[in-house]
């Protein structure tokens, strides 16, 4: 067990390898328990009511954390969710490569917002929430670039809401990025670590 972490391992209510990598890199002792939340079903009424990306991300992060906390009430559980918004339109992960190409063409030449929400719960109670934003300016992408990019990245374009991994070939898409790296990857570490130090699980 690392010297920084005290107590029982944190439970990460996520199947995301990116989120696992962020916690591991930060030396946090954790276990993974998938929430099995049907994200589309949870967000459908919110979208119908005109909710924005921030509200949807917060709601889904809370639903994931509480779903796992209900099964492990004595453990600290963190859930997270990420949404992408472009001028009020909320995007979801592209279902196939053609949709990824269309999504990249829509993002081309514009600045979109990535909202990564996290929720910490214990005993089915919400203890802490944060939902920082990152703003990413996509340069004007040629159709030839989009086709070559998708051919090189392959099905990984389907694994994230923006059809890119910033730490990989995705970096070629941008001309300007504002926001914390971990927020872009989907789990805002700075507010989470601040809370865990206050809560006592992390050495101050
Ligand atoms: N490696 C990497 N992952 C990214 C990036 N941007 C977004 N992601 C991932 O894209 C996914 C966004 O989808 P979500 O619905 O929030 O999460 P998920 O992958 O379905 O996993 P759950 O937490 O189980 O819902 C997350 O796994 C993020 O970590 C990036 O630039 N790099």
PDB file of C-alpha atoms and ligand atoms in Angstrom, residues 13-16 18-19 34 39 64 80-82 93 159-161 164-167 184-186, ligand 1:
ATOM      1  CA  UNK A  13     -17.154   3.074  -9.949  1.00  0.00           C
ATOM      2  CA  UNK A  14     -15.921   3.050 -13.531  1.00  0.00           C
ATOM      3  CA  UNK A  15     -14.898   0.740 -16.369  1.00  0.00           C
ATOM      4  CA  UNK A  16     -12.675   3.497 -17.772  1.00  0.00           C
ATOM      5  CA  UNK A  18      -8.173   6.221 -18.420  1.00  0.00           C
ATOM      6  CA  UNK A  19      -9.641   6.821 -14.961  1.00  0.00           C
ATOM      7  CA  UNK A  34     -18.495  -1.103 -12.435  1.00  0.00           C
ATOM      8  CA  UNK A  39     -26.098   6.047 -19.168  1.00  0.00           C
ATOM      9  CA  UNK A  64     -22.596   5.824 -10.744  1.00  0.00           C
ATOM     10  CA  UNK A  80     -17.299  10.167 -12.804  1.00  0.00           C
ATOM     11  CA  UNK A  81     -18.742  11.168 -16.140  1.00  0.00           C
ATOM     12  CA  UNK A  82     -17.680  13.328 -19.045  1.00  0.00           C
ATOM     13  CA  UNK A  93     -19.401   8.786 -27.768  1.00  0.00           C
ATOM     14  CA  UNK A 159     -13.771   5.174 -26.647  1.00  0.00           C
ATOM     15  CA  UNK A 160     -14.069   8.842 -25.780  1.00  0.00           C
ATOM     16  CA  UNK A 161     -16.772  11.414 -26.161  1.00  0.00           C
ATOM     17  CA  UNK A 164      -9.782  11.656 -29.429  1.00  0.00           C
ATOM     18  CA  UNK A 165      -7.193  10.765 -26.790  1.00  0.00           C
ATOM     19  CA  UNK A 166      -5.331  13.975 -25.999  1.00  0.00           C
ATOM     20  CA  UNK A 167      -2.172  12.133 -24.921  1.00  0.00           C
ATOM     21  CA  UNK A 184      -9.681  16.194 -20.168  1.00  0.00           C
ATOM     22  CA  UNK A 185      -8.937  12.521 -19.468  1.00  0.00           C
ATOM     23  CA  UNK A 186     -12.168  12.271 -17.484  1.00  0.00           C
TER      24      UNK A 186
HETATM   25  N1  LIG B   1      -7.118   8.335 -22.479  1.00  0.00           N
HETATM   26  C1  LIG B   1      -8.049   9.287 -22.682  1.00  0.00           C
HETATM   27  N2  LIG B   1      -9.336   9.028 -22.323  1.00  0.00           N
HETATM   28  C2  LIG B   1     -10.246  10.008 -22.542  1.00  0.00           C
HETATM   29  C3  LIG B   1      -9.912  11.257 -23.113  1.00  0.00           C
HETATM   30  N3  LIG B   1     -11.051  12.000 -23.184  1.00  0.00           N
HETATM   31  C4  LIG B   1     -12.060  11.244 -22.681  1.00  0.00           C
HETATM   32  N4  LIG B   1     -11.570  10.049 -22.280  1.00  0.00           N
HETATM   33  C5  LIG B   1     -12.320   8.918 -21.734  1.00  0.00           C
HETATM   34  O1  LIG B   1     -13.547   8.847 -22.424  1.00  0.00           O
HETATM   35  C6  LIG B   1     -14.535   8.275 -21.568  1.00  0.00           C
HETATM   36  C7  LIG B   1     -15.711   9.223 -21.481  1.00  0.00           C
HETATM   37  O2  LIG B   1     -16.863   8.431 -21.340  1.00  0.00           O
HETATM   38  P1  LIG B   1     -17.669   8.297 -19.942  1.00  0.00           P
HETATM   39  O3  LIG B   1     -19.053   7.932 -20.297  1.00  0.00           O
HETATM   40  O4  LIG B   1     -17.416   9.490 -19.076  1.00  0.00           O
HETATM   41  O5  LIG B   1     -16.960   7.075 -19.171  1.00  0.00           O
HETATM   42  P2  LIG B   1     -16.893   5.548 -19.609  1.00  0.00           P
HETATM   43  O6  LIG B   1     -15.653   5.329 -20.404  1.00  0.00           O
HETATM   44  O7  LIG B   1     -18.175   5.108 -20.220  1.00  0.00           O
HETATM   45  O8  LIG B   1     -16.639   4.790 -18.229  1.00  0.00           O
HETATM   46  P3  LIG B   1     -17.585   4.845 -16.928  1.00  0.00           P
HETATM   47  O9  LIG B   1     -16.865   5.700 -15.927  1.00  0.00           O
HETATM   48  O10 LIG B   1     -17.681   3.395 -16.487  1.00  0.00           O
HETATM   49  O11 LIG B   1     -18.902   5.423 -17.368  1.00  0.00           O
HETATM   50  C8  LIG B   1     -13.900   8.106 -20.208  1.00  0.00           C
HETATM   51  O12 LIG B   1     -13.429   6.778 -20.066  1.00  0.00           O
HETATM   52  C9  LIG B   1     -12.729   9.084 -20.282  1.00  0.00           C
HETATM   53  O13 LIG B   1     -11.697   8.700 -19.404  1.00  0.00           O
HETATM   54  C10 LIG B   1      -8.528  11.482 -23.481  1.00  0.00           C
HETATM   55  O14 LIG B   1      -8.142  12.534 -24.002  1.00  0.00           O
HETATM   56  N5  LIG B   1      -7.651  10.476 -23.239  1.00  0.00           N
END
